[in-house]
Amino acid sequence: MTLLTGWGRTAPTPATLARPRSADEVAALVKENTAGRGLLARGLGRAYGDAAQNAGGTVLDCTALPPSWTLDPEAGEVTASAGTSLHDLMNALVPRGWFVPVTPGTRYVTVGGAIAADVHGKNHHVDSSFGAHVRSLTLVTADGSVRVLGPADDLFWATVGGMGLTGVIVEATFACVPIETSRMRVDVERTRDLDETLDVMTATDDRYRYTVAWIDLMARGGRTGRSVLTRGDHATREDVRGVVRGDPLAFAPRQRLAAPPWVPDGLLNRATVGAFNAVWYGKAPKARRGLIQGVTPFFHPLDAVAGWNRMYGSGGLVQYQFVVPFGAEDTLRRVVGTLSTRRVVSFLTVLKRFGVGTPGMLSFPMPGWTLALDIPAGVPGLAGLLRTFDDWVVEAGGRLYLAKDSRTSAASVATSYPRLEEWRAIRDAADPDGVFRSDLARRLRL
Amino acid sequence: MRNALGSVDTVLLLGGRSEIGLAIVARLVRDGASRVMLAARGGTVPDEELERLRRLGAEVHVVDFDASRPETHQDVIDTAAAKLGDLDVVIPAFGVLGSQAAYDRDPEVAARDVAVNFGGHVSAGLAAARRLREQGHGTLVVLSSVAGVRVRRANFVYGSAKAGLDGFAQGLGDALHGSGARVLIVRPGFVIGRMTEGMTPAPMAVGVDEVADAVIEALRSRARVVWVPARLRPAFTVMRLLPQAIWRRMPR
Ligand SMILES: Cc1cc2nc3c(=O)[nH]c(=O)nc-3n(C[C@H](O)[C@H](O)[C@H](O)COP(=O)(O)OP(=O)(O)OC[C@H]3O[C@@H](n4cnc5c(N)ncnc54)[C@H](O)[C@@H]3O)c2cc1C
Ligand SMILES: NC(=O)c1ccc[n+]([C@@H]2O[C@H](COP(=O)([O-])OP(=O)(O)OC[C@H]3O[C@@H](n4cnc5c(N)ncnc54)[C@H](OP(=O)(O)O)[C@@H]3O)[C@@H](O)[C@H]2O)c1
């Protein structure tokens, strides 16, 4: 038995870890595990909560599937094994002039995890989520058969965003984005308060493929919700002329720093986080246009420090991410206002506009505003505060992101994911005996 | 499943009318538990208790349970798991506190009560532990007592059963180590409540609510042992060292 947690390092549970090296080995393991506590695929464990855990059962470490990819430049498509990380893919694709269709805030996720959570990136308002770009996927289902599914199949859309509960994805083909350089052309600007943030994003986000706002939650009073907006596009050759020497597609992410293995509890407290936030806001230019940046600082600033989640100490962290539809800005104001008057410590608070979602039945994104917070799990009164937020979000017609959740209730998920029943019917047909199970599924009665 | 902030979803209370047990369950429900099973003799629990839990938002089931019939205990655990799903917290809170004088008069009653206070916990505890081990998670909350930490002549039948129970709970906790399942040992002192009605409270007596609050906090922090009140722990460190000749003369 191996003790597993998500990225938040809360609620560990033991499971038997298997490392299948091929689709056939996955199928054999599925057939062996039809009784008892079931089994579940796991990628790089970047889901924050218990999505990739299966207490007392079997967990398939899909990073054992040998990483592989083939590029079809004519079609602009890549076929990759589910265990391949977006990090490896980018290393391979970027120098060849291609980019992944969607990248989350870390590139240390697997292709399987990206599909299972239907992940979104800073380009959601333009490009939707990962599932929108998947042309086909290969799924090992509960009967041990290996099925190739496409967007015409119901099971495909139950699997996109299905959190591993329909089977094990072993391979996928998805569209990629052509790029001229490995750099980003970025505009940075600061806003005074939340209203200005919302106004600027609403008015001008559509001019950029990638946008995000980082909110300084430590600012209060009239400055509540002040933000730094970073918005950009893939730089063209023209953009980098004279700035980048040599091959404009060269891509060599720097060696990562590592967080120390042991960190005193309480390192991230109101004082340190407040100071960090003030510095981040203060160092951002009032407005700066046409900045040329690399992929890591623009997309994956946290990847620069390996294992940064350990900075939260032994109590771990809770990530809270919700979406509310456009028109529910008051809910957003209420949440941000409450967080800043209650002085809740959130290291990184990120606001983003979502465009249209995918047909994934449990897929999280929908048109609206999404806010993501990182909070140390030990903050007193956190459980009650987040329960209140859940109520506001659900009342406003919004919902929480399952890949980040570690503490909401089955009831809030049942009311906020209107297609849950439809998803269940398809899942039950594909897996009548409940072979695929996770701690998340048990906790939220999916 | 226990969530990231320590809330649980399902609770099984064995001894479903226990005052301390119900106070713990109410708190767990207030913190998010949504399904509860109360296992009580005769399969009945007063309506007002059921209503109270339902008002707090839980689905409540009741099942017949007799601690003195070990042959039925596995079934009760299975029934609970069938109704609730994974058992997140199991609280065996049954117990009887007869007077030592009565036990001296009627050894058969003494043996019967010990069978409940110790034997019943062994069969129910082992059946629950098997289920928790399979699940790979869950906590068994064992209501021990300082009466068993050092047994006093004033209530040595009850105290010796608690001593046995405490030892059983420690061993079971060690046996479950690494399985994901855990045991929380609760060592209250004198609790002013139904069980001790009519008795003069001992020093450092606490109320039922204090015990329940301490249990909730211990579940949250994943402690192994909790004394209620906490200062009983240093007190008993000293009392354990008292020479037998002095201990024997302790009035109660
Ligand atoms: C720093 C950081 C930033 C992040 N930013 C974003 C963001 O901007 N946008 C976003 O959408 N998400 C974001 N995430 C969340 C992350 O993208 C998702 O949780 C993603 O699913 C993690 O992929 P993984 O390979 O680590 O999967 P895991 O965390 O291991 O698993 C996640 C889920 O996918 C399932 N799964 C994994 N592999 C397979 C497979 N082969 N077949 C079937 N199911 C599988 C698991 O069962 C589980 O339910 C972020 C996470 C971190 C740590
Ligand atoms: N109160 C204290 O001072 C104190 C101190 C330390 C430890 N404890 C322990 O804490 C636990 C809970 O006590 P409490 O204060 O909540 O007392 P309580 O209210 O009297 O609860 C004890 C429960 O056990 C039940 N019970 C007794 N025999 C049973 C049997 N054969 N089968 C099924 N149920 C049976 C009783 O059922 P009925 O309702 O049918 O009587 C009663 O509901 C007990 O183990 C007790 O020893 C208590």
PDB file of C-alpha atoms in Angstrom, chain A residues 2-15 37 39-42 45 47-59 163 165 405-406 437-442, chain B residues 1-2:
ATOM      1  CA  THR A   2       1.193   3.478  -0.835  1.00  0.00           C
ATOM      2  CA  LEU A   3      -0.139   6.604   0.834  1.00  0.00           C
ATOM      3  CA  LEU A   4      -1.388   9.034  -1.798  1.00  0.00           C
ATOM      4  CA  THR A   5      -2.542  12.626  -1.685  1.00  0.00           C
ATOM      5  CA  GLY A   6      -3.308  15.268  -4.253  1.00  0.00           C
ATOM      6  CA  TRP A   7      -1.247  18.401  -4.791  1.00  0.00           C
ATOM      7  CA  GLY A   8      -2.832  20.008  -1.708  1.00  0.00           C
ATOM      8  CA  ARG A   9      -1.372  17.230   0.507  1.00  0.00           C
ATOM      9  CA  THR A  10      -4.564  16.875   2.533  1.00  0.00           C
ATOM     10  CA  ALA A  11      -6.546  13.699   3.386  1.00  0.00           C
ATOM     11  CA  PRO A  12      -4.014  10.973   2.466  1.00  0.00           C
ATOM     12  CA  THR A  13      -5.316   7.450   1.803  1.00  0.00           C
ATOM     13  CA  PRO A  14      -3.475   4.212   0.970  1.00  0.00           C
ATOM     14  CA  ALA A  15      -3.873   2.255  -2.247  1.00  0.00           C
ATOM     15  CA  ARG A  37     -12.455  -1.411  -3.826  1.00  0.00           C
ATOM     16  CA  LEU A  39      -9.385   0.970  -9.430  1.00  0.00           C
ATOM     17  CA  LEU A  40      -8.528   4.382 -10.798  1.00  0.00           C
ATOM     18  CA  ALA A  41      -6.067   6.030 -13.163  1.00  0.00           C
ATOM     19  CA  ARG A  42      -3.651   8.601 -11.791  1.00  0.00           C
ATOM     20  CA  GLY A  45      -1.132  13.971  -9.086  1.00  0.00           C
ATOM     21  CA  ALA A  47      -5.325  17.608  -8.956  1.00  0.00           C
ATOM     22  CA  TYR A  48      -5.413  19.383  -5.588  1.00  0.00           C
ATOM     23  CA  GLY A  49      -7.852  17.156  -3.719  1.00  0.00           C
ATOM     24  CA  ASP A  50      -8.704  13.464  -3.724  1.00  0.00           C
ATOM     25  CA  ALA A  51      -9.548  13.010  -7.436  1.00  0.00           C
ATOM     26  CA  ALA A  52      -6.592  10.692  -8.095  1.00  0.00           C
ATOM     27  CA  GLN A  53      -6.891   8.619  -4.883  1.00  0.00           C
ATOM     28  CA  ASN A  54      -8.725   5.363  -4.255  1.00  0.00           C
ATOM     29  CA  ALA A  55      -8.631   4.371  -0.568  1.00  0.00           C
ATOM     30  CA  GLY A  56      -8.092   0.650  -0.072  1.00  0.00           C
ATOM     31  CA  GLY A  57      -8.208  -0.035  -3.795  1.00  0.00           C
ATOM     32  CA  THR A  58      -5.865  -0.004  -6.751  1.00  0.00           C
ATOM     33  CA  VAL A  59      -4.415   3.076  -8.414  1.00  0.00           C
ATOM     34  CA  MET A 163     -12.409  12.440 -13.608  1.00  0.00           C
ATOM     35  CA  LEU A 165     -14.533   7.347 -13.568  1.00  0.00           C
ATOM     36  CA  ASP A 405     -12.047  20.424  -4.872  1.00  0.00           C
ATOM     37  CA  SER A 406     -11.184  18.710  -1.629  1.00  0.00           C
ATOM     38  CA  ARG A 437     -13.842   4.569  -8.159  1.00  0.00           C
ATOM     39  CA  SER A 438     -12.082   7.405  -6.435  1.00  0.00           C
ATOM     40  CA  ASP A 439     -12.096   9.095  -3.060  1.00  0.00           C
ATOM     41  CA  LEU A 440     -13.567  12.140  -4.809  1.00  0.00           C
ATOM     42  CA  ALA A 441     -16.387  10.021  -6.236  1.00  0.00           C
ATOM     43  CA  ARG A 442     -17.137   8.536  -2.813  1.00  0.00           C
TER      44      ARG A 442
ATOM     45  CA  MET B   1     -14.722  10.260   2.981  1.00  0.00           C
ATOM     46  CA  ARG B   2     -13.011  12.638   5.307  1.00  0.00           C
TER      47      ARG B   2
END
